[in-house]
CSV table of C-alpha atoms in Angstrom, one decimal:
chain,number,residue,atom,x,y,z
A,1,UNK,CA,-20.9,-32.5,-114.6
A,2,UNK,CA,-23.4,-29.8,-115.2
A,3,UNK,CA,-25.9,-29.8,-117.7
A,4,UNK,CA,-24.6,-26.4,-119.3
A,5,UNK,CA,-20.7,-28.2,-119.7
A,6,UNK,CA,-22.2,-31.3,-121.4
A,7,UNK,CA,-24.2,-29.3,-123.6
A,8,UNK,CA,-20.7,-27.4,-124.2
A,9,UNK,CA,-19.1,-30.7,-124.7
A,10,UNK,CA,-21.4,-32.3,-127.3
A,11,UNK,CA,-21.8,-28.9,-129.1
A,12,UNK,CA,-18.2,-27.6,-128.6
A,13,UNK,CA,-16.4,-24.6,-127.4
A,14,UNK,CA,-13.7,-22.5,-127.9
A,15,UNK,CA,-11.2,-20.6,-125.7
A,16,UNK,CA,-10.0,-16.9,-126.3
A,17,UNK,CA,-6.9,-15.0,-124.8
A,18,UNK,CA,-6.6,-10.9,-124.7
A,19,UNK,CA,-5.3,-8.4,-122.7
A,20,UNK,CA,-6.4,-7.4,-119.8
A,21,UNK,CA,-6.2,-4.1,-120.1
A,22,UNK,CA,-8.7,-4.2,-123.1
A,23,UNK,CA,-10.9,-7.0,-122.3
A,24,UNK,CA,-13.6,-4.5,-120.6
A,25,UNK,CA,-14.1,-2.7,-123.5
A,26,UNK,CA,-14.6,-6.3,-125.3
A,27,UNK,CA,-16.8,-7.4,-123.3
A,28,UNK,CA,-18.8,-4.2,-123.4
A,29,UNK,CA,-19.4,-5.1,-126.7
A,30,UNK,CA,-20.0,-8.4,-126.6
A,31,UNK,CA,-22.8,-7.8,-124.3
A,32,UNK,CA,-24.4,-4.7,-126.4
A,33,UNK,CA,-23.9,-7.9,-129.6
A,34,UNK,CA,-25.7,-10.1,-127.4
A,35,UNK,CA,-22.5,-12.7,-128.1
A,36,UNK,CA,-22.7,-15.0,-125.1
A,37,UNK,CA,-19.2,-16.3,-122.5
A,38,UNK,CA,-18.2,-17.7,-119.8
A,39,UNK,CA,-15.8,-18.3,-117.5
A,40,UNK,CA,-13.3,-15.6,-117.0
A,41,UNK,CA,-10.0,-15.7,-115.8
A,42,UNK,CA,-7.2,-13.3,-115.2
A,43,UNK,CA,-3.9,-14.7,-115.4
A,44,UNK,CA,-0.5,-13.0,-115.9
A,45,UNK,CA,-2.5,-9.9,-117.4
A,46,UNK,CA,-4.2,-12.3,-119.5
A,47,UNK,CA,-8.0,-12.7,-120.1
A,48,UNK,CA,-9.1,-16.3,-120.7
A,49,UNK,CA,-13.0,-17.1,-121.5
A,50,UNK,CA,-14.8,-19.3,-123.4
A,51,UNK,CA,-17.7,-19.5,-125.9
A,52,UNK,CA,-19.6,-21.9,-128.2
A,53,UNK,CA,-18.5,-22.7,-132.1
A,54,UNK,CA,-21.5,-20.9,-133.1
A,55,UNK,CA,-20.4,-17.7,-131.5
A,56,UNK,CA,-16.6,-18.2,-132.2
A,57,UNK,CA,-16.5,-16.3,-135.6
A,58,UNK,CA,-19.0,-13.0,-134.1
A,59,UNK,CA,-16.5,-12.8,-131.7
A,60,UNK,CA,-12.9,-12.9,-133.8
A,61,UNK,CA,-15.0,-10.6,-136.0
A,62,UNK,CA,-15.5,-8.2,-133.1
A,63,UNK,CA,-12.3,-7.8,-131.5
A,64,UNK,CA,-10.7,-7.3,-134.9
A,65,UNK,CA,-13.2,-4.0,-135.4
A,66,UNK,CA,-12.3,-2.9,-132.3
A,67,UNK,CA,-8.4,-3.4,-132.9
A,68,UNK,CA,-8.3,-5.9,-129.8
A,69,UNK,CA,-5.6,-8.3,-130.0
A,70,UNK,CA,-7.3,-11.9,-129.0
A,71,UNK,CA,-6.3,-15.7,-129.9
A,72,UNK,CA,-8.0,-19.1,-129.9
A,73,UNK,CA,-5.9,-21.0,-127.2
A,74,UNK,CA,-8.0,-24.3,-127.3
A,75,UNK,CA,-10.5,-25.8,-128.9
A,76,UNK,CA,-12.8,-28.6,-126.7
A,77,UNK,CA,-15.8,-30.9,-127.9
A,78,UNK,CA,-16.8,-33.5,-129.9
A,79,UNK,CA,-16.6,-32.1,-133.0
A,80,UNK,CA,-13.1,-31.3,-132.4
A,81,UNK,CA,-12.4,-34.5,-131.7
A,82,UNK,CA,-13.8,-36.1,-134.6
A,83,UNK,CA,-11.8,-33.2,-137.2
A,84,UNK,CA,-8.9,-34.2,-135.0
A,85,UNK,CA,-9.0,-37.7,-136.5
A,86,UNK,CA,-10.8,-36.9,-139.7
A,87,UNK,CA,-8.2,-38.2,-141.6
A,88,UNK,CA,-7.2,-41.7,-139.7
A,89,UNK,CA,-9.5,-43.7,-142.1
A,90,UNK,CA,-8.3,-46.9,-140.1
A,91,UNK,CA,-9.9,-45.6,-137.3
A,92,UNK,CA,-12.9,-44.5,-138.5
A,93,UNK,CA,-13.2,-47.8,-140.2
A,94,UNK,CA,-13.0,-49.7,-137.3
A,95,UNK,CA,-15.3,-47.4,-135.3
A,96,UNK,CA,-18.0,-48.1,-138.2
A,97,UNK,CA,-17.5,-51.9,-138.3
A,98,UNK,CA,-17.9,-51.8,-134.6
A,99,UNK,CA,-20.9,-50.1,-134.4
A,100,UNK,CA,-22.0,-52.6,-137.5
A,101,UNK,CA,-21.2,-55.7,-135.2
A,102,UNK,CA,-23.0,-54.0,-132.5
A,103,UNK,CA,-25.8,-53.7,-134.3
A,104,UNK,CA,-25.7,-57.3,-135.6
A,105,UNK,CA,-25.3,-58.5,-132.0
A,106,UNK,CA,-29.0,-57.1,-131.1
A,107,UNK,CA,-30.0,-60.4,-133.2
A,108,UNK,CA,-28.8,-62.6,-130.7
A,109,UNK,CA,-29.5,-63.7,-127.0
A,110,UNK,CA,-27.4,-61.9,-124.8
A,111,UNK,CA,-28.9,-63.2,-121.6
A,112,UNK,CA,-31.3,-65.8,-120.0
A,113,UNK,CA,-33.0,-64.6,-116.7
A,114,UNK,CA,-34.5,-67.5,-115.0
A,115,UNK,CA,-36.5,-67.2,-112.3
A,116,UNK,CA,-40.0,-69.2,-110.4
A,117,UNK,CA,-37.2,-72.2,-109.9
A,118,UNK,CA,-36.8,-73.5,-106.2
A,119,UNK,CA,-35.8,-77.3,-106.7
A,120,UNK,CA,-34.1,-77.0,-110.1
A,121,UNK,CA,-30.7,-75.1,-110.6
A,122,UNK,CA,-30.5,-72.0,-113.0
A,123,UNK,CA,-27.4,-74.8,-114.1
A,124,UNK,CA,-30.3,-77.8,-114.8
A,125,UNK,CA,-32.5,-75.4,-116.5
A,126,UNK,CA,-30.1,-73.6,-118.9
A,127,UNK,CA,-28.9,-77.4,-119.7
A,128,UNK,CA,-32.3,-78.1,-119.9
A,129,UNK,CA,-33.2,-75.1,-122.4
A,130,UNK,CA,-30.0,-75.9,-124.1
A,131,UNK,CA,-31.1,-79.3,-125.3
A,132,UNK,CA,-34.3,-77.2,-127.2
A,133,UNK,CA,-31.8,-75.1,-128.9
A,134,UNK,CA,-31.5,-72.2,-126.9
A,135,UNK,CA,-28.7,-71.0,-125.5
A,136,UNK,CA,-26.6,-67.7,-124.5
A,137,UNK,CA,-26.1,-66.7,-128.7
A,138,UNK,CA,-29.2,-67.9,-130.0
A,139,UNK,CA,-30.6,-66.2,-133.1
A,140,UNK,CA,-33.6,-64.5,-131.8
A,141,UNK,CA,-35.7,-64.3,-135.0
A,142,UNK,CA,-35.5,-68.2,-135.0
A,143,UNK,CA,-36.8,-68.5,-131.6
A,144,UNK,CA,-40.9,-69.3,-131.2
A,145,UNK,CA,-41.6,-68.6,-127.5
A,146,UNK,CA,-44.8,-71.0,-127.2
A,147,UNK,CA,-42.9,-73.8,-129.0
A,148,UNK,CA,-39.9,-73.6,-127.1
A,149,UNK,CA,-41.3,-73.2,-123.8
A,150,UNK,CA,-43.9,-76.5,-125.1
A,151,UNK,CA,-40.5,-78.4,-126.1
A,152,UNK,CA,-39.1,-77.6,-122.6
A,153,UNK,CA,-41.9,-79.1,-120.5
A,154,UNK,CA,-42.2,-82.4,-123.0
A,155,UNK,CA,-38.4,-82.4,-122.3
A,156,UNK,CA,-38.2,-81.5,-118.6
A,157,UNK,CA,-40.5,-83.7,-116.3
A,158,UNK,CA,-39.9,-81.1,-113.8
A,159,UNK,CA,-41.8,-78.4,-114.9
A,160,UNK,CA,-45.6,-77.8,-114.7
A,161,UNK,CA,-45.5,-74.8,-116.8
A,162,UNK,CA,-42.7,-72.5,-118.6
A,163,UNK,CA,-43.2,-69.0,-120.2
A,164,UNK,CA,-40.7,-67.5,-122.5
A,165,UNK,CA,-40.8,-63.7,-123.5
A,166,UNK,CA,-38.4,-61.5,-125.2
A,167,UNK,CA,-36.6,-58.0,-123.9
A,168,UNK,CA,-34.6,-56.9,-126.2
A,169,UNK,CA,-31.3,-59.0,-126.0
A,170,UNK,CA,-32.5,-61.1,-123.1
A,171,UNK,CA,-34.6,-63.8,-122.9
A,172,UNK,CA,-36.7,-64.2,-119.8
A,173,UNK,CA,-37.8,-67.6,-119.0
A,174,UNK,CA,-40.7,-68.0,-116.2
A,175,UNK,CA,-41.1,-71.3,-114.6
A,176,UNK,CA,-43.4,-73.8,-112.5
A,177,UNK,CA,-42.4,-76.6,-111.3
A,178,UNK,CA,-44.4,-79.8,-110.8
A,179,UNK,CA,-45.8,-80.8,-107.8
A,180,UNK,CA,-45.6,-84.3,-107.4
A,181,UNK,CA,-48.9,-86.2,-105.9
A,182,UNK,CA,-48.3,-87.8,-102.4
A,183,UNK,CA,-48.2,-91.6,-102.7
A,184,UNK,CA,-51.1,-93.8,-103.0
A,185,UNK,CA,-51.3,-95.9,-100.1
A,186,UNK,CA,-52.1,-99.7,-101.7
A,187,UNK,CA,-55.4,-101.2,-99.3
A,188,UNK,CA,-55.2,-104.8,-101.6
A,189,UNK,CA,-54.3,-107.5,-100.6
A,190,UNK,CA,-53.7,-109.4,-96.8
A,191,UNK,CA,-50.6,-108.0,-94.9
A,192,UNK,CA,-48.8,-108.2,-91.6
A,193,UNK,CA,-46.1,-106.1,-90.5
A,194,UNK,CA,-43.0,-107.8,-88.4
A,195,UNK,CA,-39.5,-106.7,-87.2
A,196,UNK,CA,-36.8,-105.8,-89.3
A,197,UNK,CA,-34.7,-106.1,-86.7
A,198,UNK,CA,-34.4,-106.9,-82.7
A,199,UNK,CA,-34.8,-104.4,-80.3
A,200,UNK,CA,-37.1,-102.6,-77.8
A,201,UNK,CA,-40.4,-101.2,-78.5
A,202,UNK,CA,-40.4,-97.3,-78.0
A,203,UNK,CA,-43.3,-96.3,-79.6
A,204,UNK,CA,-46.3,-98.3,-82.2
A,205,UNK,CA,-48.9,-96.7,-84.5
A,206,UNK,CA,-50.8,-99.2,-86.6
A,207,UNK,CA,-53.2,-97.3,-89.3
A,208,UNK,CA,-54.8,-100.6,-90.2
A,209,UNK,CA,-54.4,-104.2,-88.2
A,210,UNK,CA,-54.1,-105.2,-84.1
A,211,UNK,CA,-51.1,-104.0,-82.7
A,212,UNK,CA,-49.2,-107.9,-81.2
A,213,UNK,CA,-46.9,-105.7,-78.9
A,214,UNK,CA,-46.7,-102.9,-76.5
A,215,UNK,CA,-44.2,-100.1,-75.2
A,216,UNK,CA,-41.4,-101.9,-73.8
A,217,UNK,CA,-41.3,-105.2,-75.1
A,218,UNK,CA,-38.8,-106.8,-76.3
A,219,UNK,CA,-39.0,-108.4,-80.4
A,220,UNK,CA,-36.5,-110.3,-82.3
A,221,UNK,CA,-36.3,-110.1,-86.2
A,222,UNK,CA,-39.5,-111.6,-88.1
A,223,UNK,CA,-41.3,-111.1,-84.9
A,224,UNK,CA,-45.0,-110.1,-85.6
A,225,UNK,CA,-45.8,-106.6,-84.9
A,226,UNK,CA,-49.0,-105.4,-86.2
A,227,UNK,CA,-51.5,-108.5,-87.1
A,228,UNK,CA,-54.0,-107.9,-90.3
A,229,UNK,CA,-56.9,-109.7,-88.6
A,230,UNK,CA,-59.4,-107.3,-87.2
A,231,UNK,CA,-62.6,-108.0,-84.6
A,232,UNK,CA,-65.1,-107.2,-85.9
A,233,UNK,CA,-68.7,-105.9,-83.7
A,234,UNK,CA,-70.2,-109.6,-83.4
A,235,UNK,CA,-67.0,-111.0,-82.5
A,236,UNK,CA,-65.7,-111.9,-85.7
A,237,UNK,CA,-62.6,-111.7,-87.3
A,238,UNK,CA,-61.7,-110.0,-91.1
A,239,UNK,CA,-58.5,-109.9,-92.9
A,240,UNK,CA,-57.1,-106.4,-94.1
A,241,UNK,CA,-54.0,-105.0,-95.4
A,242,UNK,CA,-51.7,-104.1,-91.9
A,243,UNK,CA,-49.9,-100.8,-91.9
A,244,UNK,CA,-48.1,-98.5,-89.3
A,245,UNK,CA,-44.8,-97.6,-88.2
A,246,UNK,CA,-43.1,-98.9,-85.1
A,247,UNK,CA,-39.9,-97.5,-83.7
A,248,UNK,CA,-37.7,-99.8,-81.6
A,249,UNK,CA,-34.0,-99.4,-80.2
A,250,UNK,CA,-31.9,-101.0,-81.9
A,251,UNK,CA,-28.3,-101.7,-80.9
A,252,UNK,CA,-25.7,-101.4,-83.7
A,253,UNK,CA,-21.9,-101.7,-83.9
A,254,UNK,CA,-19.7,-100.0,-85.4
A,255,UNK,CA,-15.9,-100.9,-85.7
A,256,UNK,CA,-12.9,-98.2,-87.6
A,257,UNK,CA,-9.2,-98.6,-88.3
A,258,UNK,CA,-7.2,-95.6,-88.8
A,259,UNK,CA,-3.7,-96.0,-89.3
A,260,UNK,CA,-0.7,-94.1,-88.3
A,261,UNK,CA,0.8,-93.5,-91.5
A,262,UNK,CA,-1.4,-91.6,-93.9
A,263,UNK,CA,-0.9,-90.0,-97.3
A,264,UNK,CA,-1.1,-86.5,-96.9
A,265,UNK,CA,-1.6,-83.2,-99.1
A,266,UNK,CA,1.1,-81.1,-99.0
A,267,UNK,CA,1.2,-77.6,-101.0
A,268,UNK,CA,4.3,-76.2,-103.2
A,269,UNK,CA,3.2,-73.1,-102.9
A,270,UNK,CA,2.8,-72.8,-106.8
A,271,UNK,CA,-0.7,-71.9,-108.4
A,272,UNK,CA,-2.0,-70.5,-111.1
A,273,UNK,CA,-5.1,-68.9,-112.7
A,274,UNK,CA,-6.7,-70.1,-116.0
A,275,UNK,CA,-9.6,-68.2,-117.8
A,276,UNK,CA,-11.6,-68.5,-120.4
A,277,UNK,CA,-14.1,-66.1,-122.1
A,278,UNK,CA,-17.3,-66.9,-124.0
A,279,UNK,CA,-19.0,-64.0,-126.4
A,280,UNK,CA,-22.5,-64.9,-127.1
A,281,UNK,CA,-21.8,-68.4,-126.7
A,282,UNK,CA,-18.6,-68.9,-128.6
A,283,UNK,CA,-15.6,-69.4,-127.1
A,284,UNK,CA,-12.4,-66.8,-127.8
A,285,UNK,CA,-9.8,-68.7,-129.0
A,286,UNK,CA,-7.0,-68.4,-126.8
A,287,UNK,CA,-3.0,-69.9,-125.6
A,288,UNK,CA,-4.8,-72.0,-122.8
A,289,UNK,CA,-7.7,-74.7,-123.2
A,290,UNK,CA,-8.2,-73.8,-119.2
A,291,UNK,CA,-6.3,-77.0,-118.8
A,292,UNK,CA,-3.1,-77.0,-115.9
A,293,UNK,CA,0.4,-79.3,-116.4
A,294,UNK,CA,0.1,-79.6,-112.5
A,295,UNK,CA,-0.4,-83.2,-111.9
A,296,UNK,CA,-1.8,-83.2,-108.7
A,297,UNK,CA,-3.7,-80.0,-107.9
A,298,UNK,CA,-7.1,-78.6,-106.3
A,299,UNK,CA,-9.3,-76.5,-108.3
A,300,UNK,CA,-11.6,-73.3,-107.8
A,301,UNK,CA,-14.2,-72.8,-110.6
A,302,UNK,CA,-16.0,-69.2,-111.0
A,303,UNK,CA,-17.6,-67.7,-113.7
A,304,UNK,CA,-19.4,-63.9,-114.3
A,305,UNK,CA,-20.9,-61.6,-116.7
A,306,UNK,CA,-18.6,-59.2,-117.8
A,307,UNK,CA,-20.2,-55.5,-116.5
A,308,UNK,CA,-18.7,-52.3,-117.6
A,309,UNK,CA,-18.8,-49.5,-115.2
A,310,UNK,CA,-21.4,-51.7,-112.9
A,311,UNK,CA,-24.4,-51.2,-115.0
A,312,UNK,CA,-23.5,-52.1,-118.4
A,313,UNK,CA,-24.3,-55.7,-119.5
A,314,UNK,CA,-22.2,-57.2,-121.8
A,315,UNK,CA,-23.0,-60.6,-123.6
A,316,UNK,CA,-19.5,-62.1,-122.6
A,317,UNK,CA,-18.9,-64.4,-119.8
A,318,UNK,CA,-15.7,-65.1,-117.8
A,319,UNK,CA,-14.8,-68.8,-116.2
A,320,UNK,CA,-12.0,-68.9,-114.1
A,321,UNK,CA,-10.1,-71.8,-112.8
A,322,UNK,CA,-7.5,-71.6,-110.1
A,323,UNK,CA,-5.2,-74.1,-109.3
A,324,UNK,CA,-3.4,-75.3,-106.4
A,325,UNK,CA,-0.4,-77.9,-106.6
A,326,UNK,CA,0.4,-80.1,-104.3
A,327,UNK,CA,1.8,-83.3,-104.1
A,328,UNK,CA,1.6,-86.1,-102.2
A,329,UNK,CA,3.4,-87.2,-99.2
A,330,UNK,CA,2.9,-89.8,-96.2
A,331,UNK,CA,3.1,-88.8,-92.5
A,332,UNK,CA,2.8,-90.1,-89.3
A,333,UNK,CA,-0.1,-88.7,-87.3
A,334,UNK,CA,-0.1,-88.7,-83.5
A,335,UNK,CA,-2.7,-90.9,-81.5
A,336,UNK,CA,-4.5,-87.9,-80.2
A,337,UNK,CA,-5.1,-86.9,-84.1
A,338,UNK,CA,-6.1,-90.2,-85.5
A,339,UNK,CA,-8.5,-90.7,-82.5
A,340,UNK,CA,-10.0,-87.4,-83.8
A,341,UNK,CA,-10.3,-89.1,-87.1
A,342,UNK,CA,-11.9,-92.3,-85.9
A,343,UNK,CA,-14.5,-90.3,-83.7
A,344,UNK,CA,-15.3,-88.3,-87.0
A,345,UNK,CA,-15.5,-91.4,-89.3
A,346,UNK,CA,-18.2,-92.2,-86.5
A,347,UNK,CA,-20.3,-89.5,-87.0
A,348,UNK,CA,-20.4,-89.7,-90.4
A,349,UNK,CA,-21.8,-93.1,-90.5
A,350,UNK,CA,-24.5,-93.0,-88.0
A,351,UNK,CA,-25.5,-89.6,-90.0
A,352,UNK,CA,-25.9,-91.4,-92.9
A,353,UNK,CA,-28.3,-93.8,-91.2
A,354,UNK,CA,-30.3,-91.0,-90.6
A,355,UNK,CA,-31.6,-91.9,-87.1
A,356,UNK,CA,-31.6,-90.3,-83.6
A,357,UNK,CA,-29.0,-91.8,-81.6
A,358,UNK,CA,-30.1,-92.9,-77.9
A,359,UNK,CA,-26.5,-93.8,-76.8
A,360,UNK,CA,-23.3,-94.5,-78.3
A,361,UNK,CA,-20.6,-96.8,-75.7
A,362,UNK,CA,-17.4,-95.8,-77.7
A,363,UNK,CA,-14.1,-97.7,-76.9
A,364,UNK,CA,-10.9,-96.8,-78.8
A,365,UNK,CA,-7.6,-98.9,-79.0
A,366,UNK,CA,-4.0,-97.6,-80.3
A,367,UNK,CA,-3.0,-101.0,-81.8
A,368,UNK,CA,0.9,-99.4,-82.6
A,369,UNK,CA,2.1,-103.4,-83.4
A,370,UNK,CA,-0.1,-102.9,-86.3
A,371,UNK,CA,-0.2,-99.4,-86.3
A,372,UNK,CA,-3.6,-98.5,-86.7
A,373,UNK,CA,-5.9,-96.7,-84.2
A,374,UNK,CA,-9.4,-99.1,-83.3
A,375,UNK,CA,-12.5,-97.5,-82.8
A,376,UNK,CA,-15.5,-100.2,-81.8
A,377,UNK,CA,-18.6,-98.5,-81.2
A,378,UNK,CA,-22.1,-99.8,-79.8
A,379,UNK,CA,-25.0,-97.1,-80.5
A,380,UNK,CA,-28.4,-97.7,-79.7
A,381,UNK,CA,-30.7,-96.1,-83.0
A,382,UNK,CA,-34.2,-95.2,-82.7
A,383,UNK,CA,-35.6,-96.6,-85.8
A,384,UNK,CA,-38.9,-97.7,-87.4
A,385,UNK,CA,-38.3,-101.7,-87.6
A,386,UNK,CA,-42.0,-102.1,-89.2
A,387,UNK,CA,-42.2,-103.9,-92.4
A,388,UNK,CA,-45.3,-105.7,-94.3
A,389,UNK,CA,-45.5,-109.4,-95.6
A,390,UNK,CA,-48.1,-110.6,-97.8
A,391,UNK,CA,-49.8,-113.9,-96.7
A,392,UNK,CA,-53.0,-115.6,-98.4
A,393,UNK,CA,-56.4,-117.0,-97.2
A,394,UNK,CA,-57.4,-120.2,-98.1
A,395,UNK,CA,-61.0,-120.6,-98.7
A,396,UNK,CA,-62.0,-124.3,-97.4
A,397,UNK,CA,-65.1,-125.7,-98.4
A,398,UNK,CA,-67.0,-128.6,-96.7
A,399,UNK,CA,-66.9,-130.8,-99.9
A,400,UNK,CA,-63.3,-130.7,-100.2
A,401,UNK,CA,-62.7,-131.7,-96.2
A,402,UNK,CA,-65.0,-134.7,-96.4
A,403,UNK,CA,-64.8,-137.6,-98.7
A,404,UNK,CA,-68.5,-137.8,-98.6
A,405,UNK,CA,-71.7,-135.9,-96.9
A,406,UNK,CA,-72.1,-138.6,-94.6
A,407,UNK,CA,-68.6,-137.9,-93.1
């Protein structure tokens, strides 16, 4: 749209009919008035133009001096459209209460833009802010940004620093989170570090004590590792707290039984799609409490800011749930497919031992008297076996190992 048509629009604009065997001569004198159209047509020897409300009147006035027939076939514009509904006081009543509520709603939060989080959620922080009292809705002359954003760090441990500012309807919320200090290592006391658990050594760094093994060697559990005494220069010996980390590989087993008959999902085919909307933070009442009568069923969870025409923000959000119903059946799987089952049950426990696995012997037996599929598994685990024990000195003196000096 041009800028001359919505300058037309706002302002308004008539359209004229005449002849067309006099519309020469009318617009001769239009043009010697100075009166100002646009947009000629010829139809059906017909004239059609248009002009502004302003000029409407000149122009009736003109063609009836010069005894030219012309009529007002349309009328376009806002103003037409307001005298067209002048009298629909219902509508004009609601158009001024909702321009009243929109008005009102500038009061309120209609957004909170997080940003500066990289551990925390925008979920954990908007719970977070919630529990000081602000939320989506919240009545902006009773917020305080420094005391708000000073109740949000004594409340979250996880911030360093917060920053609230106001724009307009939306609340921006700045954030830095705490950095926690690296652990103290503890130097008191007399340690020594042994074996956690049998295996071979692969590789031994001791920070403080004498190393007891090598590369290579074999240990059992309890087995010393790292001894706290230390020679000194003259050949002495001095206690000290033993650290370091020794990796060994260590054999583990493993053992699954997956049986043949399973209980299964199987899908009806029925779903269906709750929603639920939220207008600065109150809920719309509505039929559904986002609830399903499905009893068993799988659930997808969204939610959005309503948008209007993809760049207006409004202060409603939509959650949507979708369910899926299924119900429950039991079904024989095939050998080859619990197998598959038992190898995966495998790889979920040696990832949750979070180690690097040397070697893993697997051997798998289809037990179908029992009907059940047996996975036993040796793997061999690099791990760090090291762990410290406390021990004490005793401090002997001569008086109390003699009865008597002479002894």
């Amino acid at each position: 749209m041009s800028l001359y048509k919505l300058i037309h629009f706002v302002f308004g604009e008539y359209r004229f009919q005449t002849d067309e065997k006099y519309f020469p001569r009318l617009a001769t004198e239009l043009a010697r008035r100075r009166l100002n159209f646009w947009d000629s047509e010829y139809s059906e020897e017909k004239v059609l133009f248009r002009a502004s409300v302003f000029a409407a009147e000149e122009i009736t006035e003109c063609a009836k001096e010069q005894s030219i027939p012309i009529k007002i076939v349309s009328k376009r514009g806002i103003p037409f459209i307001f005298s067209r509904y002048r009298k629909r006081y219902g509508l004009i009543s609601g158009l001024a209460i909702g321009l009243l509520l929109l008005l009102y709603s500038q009061l309120f939060v209609w957004k909170i833009e997080i940003s500066g989080n990289n551990l925390m959620t925008d979920s954990e922080v908007e719970l977070a802010l919630s529990e000081c009292g602000i939320t989506v809705g919240s009545f902006i002359p009773h917020i305080d940004p420094s005391a708000d954003a000073n109740r949000l760090l004594m409340s979250c441990r996880e911030l360093s620093s917060a920053a609230i500012s106001l724009d307009g309807t939306h609340l921006k919320l700045s954030l830095l989170e705490r950095v926690e200090i690296p652990d103290i290592v503890d130097e008191s006391g007399f340690y020594n570090v042994v074996a956690t658990h049998s295996g071979i050594i692969l590789d031994i760094d001791a920070a403080d004590g004498t190393p007891e093994v090598n590369e290579g060697d074999a240990v059992y559990e309890g087995q010393l590792l790292i001894n706290s005494f230390i020679e000194g220069r003259n050949g002495s010996f001095r206690p000290t707290h033993a650290r370091g980390i020794v990796y060994a590989a260590v054999e583990k087993s493993f053992i699954s039984e997956i049986p043949y008959e399973r209980l299964c999902k199987e899908y009806t085919g029925n779903s269906e799609t709750k929603k639920i909307y939220r207008v600065l933070g109150w809920e719309l009442p509505s039929f559904s409490n986002g609830a399903t009568d499905y009893e068993y069923f799988d659930c997808v969870a969204t939610e959005r800011d309503i948008v209007l025409f993809g760049f207006i923000e409004l202060p409603i959000r939509e959650y949507s749930m979708v369910y899926t119903e299924y119900r429950l059946k039991k079904q024989l799987i095939s050998e080859s497919e619990a197998e598959i089952i038992a190898r995966e049950s495998l790889s979920d426990r040696l990832a949750e031992l979070d180690c690097e696995v040397l070697s893993c012997d697997v051997i798998i037996n289809n037990d179908k008297e029992n009907g059940v599929c047996r996975l036993e598994a040796k793997a061999v685990l690099k791990q760090n076996i090291a762990r410290e024990v406390p021990f004490e000195l005793i401090n002997y003196k001569i008086s109390e190992r003699f009865n008597n000096a002479r002894e």
